[in-house]
């Protein structure tokens, strides 16, 4: 993950100070491209500070669900989106006094907890978790004032709306058009639109205009076209729905994802066969290799894997090897992805952006079939560090990334992108260093 640290260094070295929407200020570099190797199940997980890998999974599954409310995230312990809840849509739980006192005891600041126990020793908690307040000894007003002074929450967010953000546009892209003639009406119907209503205030009356509506599931369409036309250059998932930007709590930062499919070459196919237990069955297609290479057949037979590297493969040989691999469930294609971000908080948000979209690439490769994830490309337009994050960034840059790659293991039985659950994800090799507390600009 030195690539990630290089990105931070580049901002500090080449960026310019800019004002921003949050009035925090940033050091910003325009235009950053990074590549991350996904082969062999690898995912780019930052190790120079400890992060929650499952946090990325939880947020990603929420995107895939198409939901736009906070409750699914909050129920999974993900509160990152809470500050952006749309005003007037919040659902709150107001804490009782006992619940607020319990929150005090859970604070990480041991000095504050000690202060509470010393000053308010008349607040007693029994073994069964109940609180007893000695009203003769203590001062309730003083206690409530102290809770406010220490900013102990008095309510908790349970739910709220974010508007038509990422998942909504992935799964429910809304489109409305006006059909002014019978021919246009018929054309829209043929393209999957339905008639949502009509505008009757036209003159003359026979010129009624129909309001046509279509709802597109981009994610399922993407998977379908990856299966039916893998060489297409239109494997795109976008969240930048111009007509709904003013309804979103925050316009999408990671706004466009594109996928690319390539065939594995002959040496790559040979390698995956070599790493399997199928080398004893090579005779199934070795005759085709002999026919293709003629006088080189003895060299192929002697060391077929090395020989592939120095030969120009013929189509019939490639087809034969591909058929062998597919028959035995070995992927013959690579799937890569590229994400474009209009704005990227490099030390905080980017950590989870590169992780989630790499995970998602592995998921889609498995769901489509006959594919393995190869590479994730990250493109950040406004690539920045907030001014109140600089000290933390400098601390993180003193640390050395782990040399052990983090690998993802998916439940191989899941073949539907909407069927993944948290239990279907496991990670191997991740060792994060001490956490670094980064502020998040809202």
Short mmCIF file of C-alpha atoms in Angstrom, two decimals:
data_model
loop_
_atom_site.label_atom_id
_atom_site.label_comp_id
_atom_site.label_asym_id
_atom_site.label_seq_id
_atom_site.Cartn_x
_atom_site.Cartn_y
_atom_site.Cartn_z
CA UNK A 1 0.00 0.00 0.00
CA UNK A 2 2.91 2.33 -0.59
CA UNK A 3 0.86 3.61 -3.53
CA UNK A 4 -1.68 5.06 -1.10
CA UNK A 5 1.03 6.79 0.96
CA UNK A 6 2.59 8.18 -2.22
CA UNK A 7 -0.75 9.83 -2.93
CA UNK A 8 -0.68 11.61 0.42
CA UNK A 9 2.90 12.72 -0.15
CA UNK A 10 2.03 14.03 -3.59
CA UNK A 11 -0.72 16.26 -2.16
CA UNK A 12 1.62 17.72 0.47
CA UNK A 13 4.35 18.28 -2.13
CA UNK A 14 2.34 19.50 -5.12
CA UNK A 15 -1.04 20.61 -3.79
CA UNK A 16 -2.36 24.14 -3.40
CA UNK A 17 -4.38 25.54 -0.50
CA UNK A 18 -8.04 26.02 -1.40
CA UNK A 19 -11.24 26.97 0.38
CA UNK A 20 -14.05 24.45 0.28
CA UNK A 21 -17.74 23.93 0.99
CA UNK A 22 -17.09 23.05 4.66
CA UNK A 23 -14.94 26.17 5.30
CA UNK A 24 -12.23 23.90 6.71
CA UNK A 25 -9.76 24.49 3.89
CA UNK A 26 -7.81 21.89 1.94
CA UNK A 27 -4.49 21.18 0.29
CA UNK A 28 -5.65 20.00 -3.11
CA UNK A 29 -4.01 18.32 -6.08
CA UNK A 30 -6.03 18.02 -9.28
CA UNK A 31 -5.87 14.70 -11.08
CA UNK A 32 -4.48 11.58 -9.39
CA UNK A 33 -4.41 8.06 -10.87
CA UNK A 34 -3.43 4.96 -8.91
CA UNK A 35 -3.44 1.25 -9.81
CA UNK A 36 -4.00 -1.62 -7.39
CA UNK A 37 -3.37 -5.30 -8.16
CA UNK A 38 -6.36 -7.52 -7.32
CA UNK A 39 -5.04 -10.84 -8.63
CA UNK A 40 -5.15 -13.78 -6.28
CA UNK A 41 -7.92 -12.22 -4.20
CA UNK A 42 -5.89 -9.18 -3.15
CA UNK A 43 -7.60 -5.98 -1.99
CA UNK A 44 -5.94 -2.62 -1.18
CA UNK A 45 -6.36 -2.34 2.59
CA UNK A 46 -4.46 0.47 4.32
CA UNK A 47 -2.26 -0.97 7.10
CA UNK A 48 -0.48 2.18 8.33
CA UNK A 49 -3.51 2.78 10.53
CA UNK A 50 -6.05 0.22 11.62
CA UNK A 51 -9.33 0.36 9.71
CA UNK A 52 -12.46 -1.77 9.78
CA UNK A 53 -12.56 -3.87 6.61
CA UNK A 54 -16.13 -4.90 7.33
CA UNK A 55 -17.14 -1.23 7.49
CA UNK A 56 -16.51 -1.04 3.75
CA UNK A 57 -18.53 -4.22 3.19
CA UNK A 58 -21.47 -2.95 5.25
CA UNK A 59 -21.58 0.36 3.42
CA UNK A 60 -21.18 -1.36 0.05
CA UNK A 61 -24.01 -3.83 0.64
CA UNK A 62 -26.18 -0.85 1.58
CA UNK A 63 -25.37 0.72 -1.82
CA UNK A 64 -26.28 -2.52 -3.57
CA UNK A 65 -29.59 -2.71 -1.72
CA UNK A 66 -30.68 0.55 -3.33
CA UNK A 67 -31.87 1.93 0.01
CA UNK A 68 -31.54 5.61 0.84
CA UNK A 69 -32.35 5.67 4.56
CA UNK A 70 -29.85 5.42 7.40
CA UNK A 71 -31.41 2.70 9.54
CA UNK A 72 -29.73 -0.27 7.76
CA UNK A 73 -26.33 1.39 8.28
CA UNK A 74 -26.98 2.42 11.88
CA UNK A 75 -28.18 -1.09 12.72
CA UNK A 76 -24.83 -2.41 11.44
CA UNK A 77 -22.87 0.12 13.51
CA UNK A 78 -21.98 2.40 10.57
CA UNK A 79 -22.58 6.03 11.50
CA UNK A 80 -20.42 7.79 8.90
CA UNK A 81 -23.42 9.13 6.97
CA UNK A 82 -25.33 10.43 10.01
CA UNK A 83 -24.13 14.06 9.73
CA UNK A 84 -25.61 14.32 6.24
CA UNK A 85 -29.15 13.25 7.16
CA UNK A 86 -31.76 15.48 5.51
CA UNK A 87 -33.32 17.92 7.93
CA UNK A 88 -36.85 17.03 8.91
CA UNK A 89 -36.48 13.30 8.16
CA UNK A 90 -34.68 12.32 11.39
CA UNK A 91 -36.07 9.69 13.75
CA UNK A 92 -34.59 10.07 17.23
CA UNK A 93 -34.43 8.07 20.45
CA UNK A 94 -34.19 10.31 23.52
CA UNK A 95 -31.95 8.86 26.22
CA UNK A 96 -33.17 8.43 29.75
CA UNK A 97 -30.89 9.72 32.51
CA UNK A 98 -29.75 6.16 33.23
CA UNK A 99 -28.81 5.65 29.57
CA UNK A 100 -26.79 8.88 29.56
CA UNK A 101 -24.91 7.77 32.68
CA UNK A 102 -24.15 4.45 31.01
CA UNK A 103 -22.67 6.39 28.09
CA UNK A 104 -20.32 8.14 30.50
CA UNK A 105 -18.90 4.84 31.73
CA UNK A 106 -18.27 3.76 28.12
CA UNK A 107 -16.15 6.81 27.29
CA UNK A 108 -12.59 6.15 26.14
CA UNK A 109 -11.37 9.23 28.02
CA UNK A 110 -10.48 7.67 31.37
CA UNK A 111 -9.92 11.09 32.95
CA UNK A 112 -13.51 12.12 32.27
CA UNK A 113 -14.82 8.82 33.65
CA UNK A 114 -12.69 9.29 36.77
CA UNK A 115 -13.98 12.84 37.15
CA UNK A 116 -17.55 11.59 36.97
CA UNK A 117 -16.96 8.90 39.60
CA UNK A 118 -15.22 11.35 41.93
CA UNK A 119 -17.60 14.30 41.68
CA UNK A 120 -20.80 12.30 41.43
CA UNK A 121 -20.13 9.45 43.83
CA UNK A 122 -23.79 9.61 44.80
CA UNK A 123 -24.66 8.10 41.38
CA UNK A 124 -24.45 4.38 42.11
CA UNK A 125 -24.82 1.54 39.59
CA UNK A 126 -25.81 -1.89 40.88
CA UNK A 127 -24.63 -5.24 39.55
CA UNK A 128 -27.83 -5.65 37.56
CA UNK A 129 -27.19 -2.38 35.71
CA UNK A 130 -29.72 -0.19 37.53
CA UNK A 131 -28.81 3.31 38.71
CA UNK A 132 -29.57 4.62 42.20
CA UNK A 133 -29.34 8.37 42.81
CA UNK A 134 -28.96 9.59 46.39
CA UNK A 135 -31.02 12.77 46.11
CA UNK A 136 -30.14 13.87 49.63
CA UNK A 137 -26.43 13.71 48.97
CA UNK A 138 -26.32 14.90 45.36
CA UNK A 139 -27.42 17.82 43.22
CA UNK A 140 -29.42 16.80 40.13
CA UNK A 141 -29.03 20.17 38.45
CA UNK A 142 -25.27 19.95 38.83
CA UNK A 143 -25.30 16.47 37.30
CA UNK A 144 -27.35 17.57 34.27
CA UNK A 145 -25.13 20.62 33.77
CA UNK A 146 -22.04 18.40 33.85
CA UNK A 147 -23.54 16.03 31.25
CA UNK A 148 -24.13 19.03 28.97
CA UNK A 149 -20.64 20.41 29.64
CA UNK A 150 -19.08 17.07 28.70
CA UNK A 151 -21.35 16.86 25.64
CA UNK A 152 -22.84 13.54 26.67
CA UNK A 153 -25.53 12.91 24.03
CA UNK A 154 -29.14 13.22 25.07
CA UNK A 155 -30.53 11.52 21.97
CA UNK A 156 -29.53 8.98 19.33
CA UNK A 157 -30.35 8.93 15.62
CA UNK A 158 -32.35 5.86 14.62
CA UNK A 159 -33.19 6.66 11.01
CA UNK A 160 -33.38 9.40 8.43
CA UNK A 161 -33.24 10.02 4.69
CA UNK A 162 -30.25 10.92 2.52
CA UNK A 163 -32.23 11.49 -0.66
CA UNK A 164 -31.57 9.72 -3.95
CA UNK A 165 -27.92 8.90 -3.32
CA UNK A 166 -25.67 6.13 -4.67
CA UNK A 167 -27.76 3.00 -4.25
CA UNK A 168 -30.94 4.62 -5.52
CA UNK A 169 -29.32 5.56 -8.81
CA UNK A 170 -27.57 2.21 -9.15
CA UNK A 171 -30.80 0.28 -8.72
CA UNK A 172 -33.61 2.75 -9.52
CA UNK A 173 -32.48 5.28 -12.12
CA UNK A 174 -35.59 7.32 -12.89
CA UNK A 175 -36.25 8.71 -16.35
CA UNK A 176 -39.23 10.75 -17.56
CA UNK A 177 -39.93 11.80 -21.14
CA UNK A 178 -42.81 13.44 -22.99
CA UNK A 179 -44.49 11.62 -25.89
CA UNK A 180 -46.03 14.20 -28.19
CA UNK A 181 -47.28 11.87 -30.95
CA UNK A 182 -48.68 8.37 -31.22
CA UNK A 183 -45.46 7.25 -32.87
CA UNK A 184 -43.36 8.58 -29.97
CA UNK A 185 -45.74 6.97 -27.49
CA UNK A 186 -45.38 3.58 -29.18
CA UNK A 187 -41.60 3.97 -29.35
CA UNK A 188 -41.33 4.68 -25.62
CA UNK A 189 -43.55 1.70 -24.79
CA UNK A 190 -41.31 -0.53 -26.94
CA UNK A 191 -38.25 0.75 -25.00
CA UNK A 192 -39.73 -0.27 -21.66
CA UNK A 193 -41.41 2.99 -20.61
CA UNK A 194 -44.87 3.10 -19.08
CA UNK A 195 -47.38 5.93 -19.21
CA UNK A 196 -47.34 7.75 -15.89
CA UNK A 197 -49.90 10.39 -16.83
CA UNK A 198 -50.64 13.05 -19.35
CA UNK A 199 -50.73 16.82 -19.80
CA UNK A 200 -54.19 17.90 -21.00
CA UNK A 201 -53.80 21.67 -21.08
CA UNK A 202 -52.82 21.64 -24.73
CA UNK A 203 -54.56 23.41 -27.60
CA UNK A 204 -56.03 21.83 -29.61
CA UNK A 205 -57.23 19.03 -27.23
CA UNK A 206 -56.12 16.19 -29.52
CA UNK A 207 -52.48 17.15 -28.93
CA UNK A 208 -52.41 15.56 -25.45
CA UNK A 209 -48.85 14.85 -24.35
CA UNK A 210 -48.15 11.66 -22.37
CA UNK A 211 -45.68 11.56 -19.50
CA UNK A 212 -43.57 8.41 -19.96
CA UNK A 213 -41.62 6.82 -17.09
CA UNK A 214 -38.89 4.19 -16.90
CA UNK A 215 -36.97 2.82 -13.94
CA UNK A 216 -33.56 1.26 -14.74
CA UNK A 217 -31.61 -1.16 -12.57
CA UNK A 218 -28.11 -0.19 -13.71
CA UNK A 219 -26.39 -2.81 -11.58
CA UNK A 220 -28.34 -5.78 -12.94
CA UNK A 221 -28.04 -4.40 -16.49
CA UNK A 222 -24.27 -4.11 -15.99
CA UNK A 223 -23.98 -7.73 -14.91
CA UNK A 224 -26.17 -8.86 -17.78
CA UNK A 225 -24.05 -7.08 -20.40
CA UNK A 226 -20.81 -8.34 -18.84
CA UNK A 227 -22.17 -11.84 -19.47
CA UNK A 228 -23.59 -11.26 -22.94
CA UNK A 229 -21.05 -8.81 -24.40
CA UNK A 230 -17.87 -8.82 -22.29
CA UNK A 231 -15.81 -6.87 -24.85
CA UNK A 232 -18.17 -3.87 -24.70
CA UNK A 233 -16.82 -0.46 -23.70
CA UNK A 234 -20.15 0.45 -22.08
CA UNK A 235 -19.88 -1.42 -18.78
CA UNK A 236 -20.67 1.67 -16.71
CA UNK A 237 -22.38 2.34 -13.39
CA UNK A 238 -23.06 6.00 -12.61
CA UNK A 239 -24.54 7.85 -9.64
CA UNK A 240 -24.43 11.33 -11.19
CA UNK A 241 -28.13 11.81 -11.88
CA UNK A 242 -28.27 15.49 -12.81
CA UNK A 243 -32.01 15.76 -12.39
CA UNK A 244 -31.87 14.58 -8.78
CA UNK A 245 -28.72 16.31 -7.49
CA UNK A 246 -30.72 18.85 -5.51
CA UNK A 247 -32.55 16.01 -3.74
CA UNK A 248 -29.34 14.39 -2.48
CA UNK A 249 -27.93 15.08 0.98
CA UNK A 250 -24.51 15.14 -0.69
CA UNK A 251 -23.93 14.92 -4.46
CA UNK A 252 -21.99 11.72 -5.24
CA UNK A 253 -18.22 11.92 -4.92
CA UNK A 254 -17.54 8.48 -6.40
CA UNK A 255 -19.75 9.05 -9.36
CA UNK A 256 -18.73 6.75 -12.22
CA UNK A 257 -17.46 3.16 -12.27
CA UNK A 258 -16.40 1.40 -15.47
CA UNK A 259 -15.43 -2.24 -16.00
CA UNK A 260 -13.14 -3.82 -18.57
CA UNK A 261 -12.85 -7.48 -19.55
CA UNK A 262 -9.80 -9.09 -21.14
CA UNK A 263 -8.93 -12.70 -21.97
CA UNK A 264 -6.14 -14.35 -20.05
CA UNK A 265 -3.23 -15.11 -22.32
CA UNK A 266 -1.78 -18.58 -22.75
CA UNK A 267 0.93 -18.26 -20.05
CA UNK A 268 -1.70 -16.99 -17.60
CA UNK A 269 -4.00 -19.91 -18.40
CA UNK A 270 -1.08 -22.29 -18.02
CA UNK A 271 -0.31 -20.78 -14.62
CA UNK A 272 -3.82 -21.29 -13.24
CA UNK A 273 -3.83 -24.86 -14.51
CA UNK A 274 -0.43 -25.41 -12.92
CA UNK A 275 -1.78 -24.11 -9.60
CA UNK A 276 -4.74 -26.47 -9.76
CA UNK A 277 -4.85 -30.25 -9.46
CA UNK A 278 -5.61 -30.71 -13.17
CA UNK A 279 -2.14 -31.01 -14.69
CA UNK A 280 -2.66 -34.75 -15.08
CA UNK A 281 -5.49 -34.06 -17.52
CA UNK A 282 -3.45 -31.97 -19.95
CA UNK A 283 -3.71 -34.65 -22.61
CA UNK A 284 -7.25 -33.43 -23.27
CA UNK A 285 -5.89 -30.52 -25.25
CA UNK A 286 -2.16 -31.19 -25.67
CA UNK A 287 -2.80 -32.73 -29.11
CA UNK A 288 -4.08 -29.38 -30.28
CA UNK A 289 -0.89 -27.75 -29.03
CA UNK A 290 1.23 -30.29 -30.92
CA UNK A 291 -0.71 -29.63 -34.12
CA UNK A 292 -0.29 -25.88 -33.71
CA UNK A 293 3.43 -25.83 -32.99
CA UNK A 294 4.61 -28.75 -35.12
CA UNK A 295 8.35 -29.18 -34.60
CA UNK A 296 8.12 -27.44 -31.23
CA UNK A 297 5.91 -30.19 -29.84
CA UNK A 298 8.78 -31.93 -28.06
CA UNK A 299 9.77 -28.69 -26.35
CA UNK A 300 6.16 -28.12 -25.33
CA UNK A 301 5.89 -31.64 -23.96
CA UNK A 302 9.14 -31.30 -22.05
CA UNK A 303 8.22 -28.06 -20.33
CA UNK A 304 4.89 -26.81 -21.60
CA UNK A 305 4.50 -23.92 -19.15
CA UNK A 306 7.86 -22.32 -19.95
CA UNK A 307 7.37 -22.89 -23.66
CA UNK A 308 4.16 -20.89 -23.71
CA UNK A 309 6.09 -17.76 -22.76
CA UNK A 310 8.21 -17.80 -25.93
CA UNK A 311 5.59 -18.84 -28.49
CA UNK A 312 3.06 -16.89 -30.48
CA UNK A 313 -0.19 -18.62 -29.58
CA UNK A 314 -2.66 -19.57 -32.27
CA UNK A 315 -6.38 -19.11 -31.91
CA UNK A 316 -7.19 -22.81 -31.98
CA UNK A 317 -4.77 -23.47 -29.12
CA UNK A 318 -6.14 -20.62 -27.04
CA UNK A 319 -9.69 -21.87 -27.66
CA UNK A 320 -8.70 -25.39 -26.66
CA UNK A 321 -7.07 -24.29 -23.42
CA UNK A 322 -9.99 -21.96 -22.62
CA UNK A 323 -12.47 -24.78 -23.13
CA UNK A 324 -10.42 -27.00 -20.82
CA UNK A 325 -10.36 -24.31 -18.11
CA UNK A 326 -14.07 -23.57 -18.36
CA UNK A 327 -14.90 -27.25 -18.17
CA UNK A 328 -13.08 -27.43 -14.86
CA UNK A 329 -14.33 -24.13 -13.46
CA UNK A 330 -11.13 -22.13 -13.97
CA UNK A 331 -11.68 -18.51 -15.02
CA UNK A 332 -10.39 -17.58 -18.48
CA UNK A 333 -11.00 -13.82 -18.27
CA UNK A 334 -9.84 -10.86 -16.22
CA UNK A 335 -12.18 -8.19 -14.86
CA UNK A 336 -10.77 -4.74 -14.05
CA UNK A 337 -12.52 -1.61 -12.83
CA UNK A 338 -11.90 2.13 -12.89
CA UNK A 339 -13.57 4.58 -10.52
CA UNK A 340 -13.78 8.32 -11.21
CA UNK A 341 -14.18 10.57 -8.19
CA UNK A 342 -14.95 14.26 -8.53
CA UNK A 343 -13.77 14.91 -4.95
CA UNK A 344 -11.74 12.68 -2.67
CA UNK A 345 -10.84 13.11 1.01
CA UNK A 346 -7.54 11.26 0.64
CA UNK A 347 -6.67 10.19 4.22
CA UNK A 348 -10.24 9.23 5.25
CA UNK A 349 -12.80 8.58 2.52
CA UNK A 350 -10.34 7.24 -0.03
CA UNK A 351 -9.31 4.46 2.35
CA UNK A 352 -12.78 2.95 2.05
CA UNK A 353 -13.32 3.93 -1.59
CA UNK A 354 -10.37 1.92 -2.88
CA UNK A 355 -11.21 -0.99 -0.58
CA UNK A 356 -14.93 -1.23 -1.37
CA UNK A 357 -14.69 -0.89 -5.14
CA UNK A 358 -11.96 -3.53 -5.21
CA UNK A 359 -14.18 -5.83 -3.16
CA UNK A 360 -17.07 -5.09 -5.51
CA UNK A 361 -14.91 -5.98 -8.51
CA UNK A 362 -14.25 -9.41 -6.96
CA UNK A 363 -17.98 -9.82 -6.27
CA UNK A 364 -19.03 -8.98 -9.81
CA UNK A 365 -16.35 -11.24 -11.29
CA UNK A 366 -17.76 -14.13 -9.26
CA UNK A 367 -21.39 -13.35 -10.10
CA UNK A 368 -20.74 -12.99 -13.84
CA UNK A 369 -18.68 -16.18 -13.92
CA UNK A 370 -15.56 -17.22 -15.85
CA UNK A 371 -13.77 -14.14 -14.52
CA UNK A 372 -11.25 -13.15 -11.88
CA UNK A 373 -10.55 -9.64 -10.63
CA UNK A 374 -7.30 -8.25 -12.04
CA UNK A 375 -6.88 -4.53 -11.32
CA UNK A 376 -8.60 -1.58 -9.70
CA UNK A 377 -7.80 1.89 -11.07
CA UNK A 378 -8.59 4.89 -8.90
CA UNK A 379 -8.96 8.33 -10.49
CA UNK A 380 -9.46 11.31 -8.17
CA UNK A 381 -10.10 14.75 -9.65
CA UNK A 382 -9.94 17.03 -6.60
CA UNK A 383 -7.60 14.89 -4.48
CA UNK A 384 -7.22 16.62 -1.14
CA UNK A 385 -6.22 16.69 2.51
CA UNK A 386 -8.16 18.96 4.87
CA UNK A 387 -6.01 21.46 6.75
CA UNK A 388 -7.02 19.96 10.10
CA UNK A 389 -5.76 16.54 8.95
CA UNK A 390 -2.16 17.51 8.12
CA UNK A 391 -0.64 16.51 11.48
CA UNK A 392 -2.29 13.10 11.32
CA UNK A 393 -1.14 12.61 7.73
CA UNK A 394 2.46 13.38 8.67
CA UNK A 395 2.24 10.83 11.47
CA UNK A 396 0.86 8.20 9.11
CA UNK A 397 3.64 8.87 6.60
CA UNK A 398 6.24 7.88 9.21
CA UNK A 399 4.85 4.34 9.27
CA UNK A 400 5.85 1.43 7.05
CA UNK A 401 3.08 -0.51 5.28
CA UNK A 402 2.76 -4.23 5.86
CA UNK A 403 4.40 -6.37 3.20
CA UNK A 404 1.73 -9.05 3.60
CA UNK A 405 -1.14 -8.49 1.16
CA UNK A 406 -4.71 -8.52 2.39
CA UNK A 407 -6.79 -11.11 0.58
CA UNK A 408 -10.55 -11.43 0.26
CA UNK A 409 -12.39 -14.73 0.42
CA UNK A 410 -15.96 -14.69 -0.87
CA UNK A 411 -18.52 -17.41 -0.35
CA UNK A 412 -18.18 -19.16 -3.75
CA UNK A 413 -21.82 -20.29 -3.68
CA UNK A 414 -23.21 -16.75 -4.07
CA UNK A 415 -24.10 -16.10 -7.72
CA UNK A 416 -26.51 -13.17 -7.28
CA UNK A 417 -25.09 -9.70 -6.52
CA UNK A 418 -28.05 -8.93 -4.24
CA UNK A 419 -27.70 -12.18 -2.26
CA UNK A 420 -24.41 -11.39 -0.49
CA UNK A 421 -24.61 -11.06 3.29
CA UNK A 422 -21.96 -10.09 5.83
CA UNK A 423 -21.25 -13.76 6.49
CA UNK A 424 -20.09 -14.20 2.88
CA UNK A 425 -16.93 -12.09 3.36
CA UNK A 426 -13.67 -13.08 5.04
CA UNK A 427 -10.28 -11.41 4.98
CA UNK A 428 -6.82 -12.90 5.37
CA UNK A 429 -3.49 -11.27 6.16
CA UNK A 430 -4.65 -7.88 7.40
CA UNK A 431 -2.63 -6.36 10.22
CA UNK A 432 -3.33 -2.68 10.87
CA UNK A 433 -1.14 -0.44 13.01
CA UNK A 434 -2.38 1.86 15.77
CA UNK A 435 -5.49 3.89 14.85
CA UNK A 436 -5.16 7.55 13.91
CA UNK A 437 -8.07 9.81 14.81
CA UNK A 438 -8.85 11.88 11.70
CA UNK A 439 -11.45 14.68 11.75
CA UNK A 440 -14.13 14.49 9.06
CA UNK A 441 -15.32 17.71 7.43
CA UNK A 442 -19.10 17.86 7.05
#
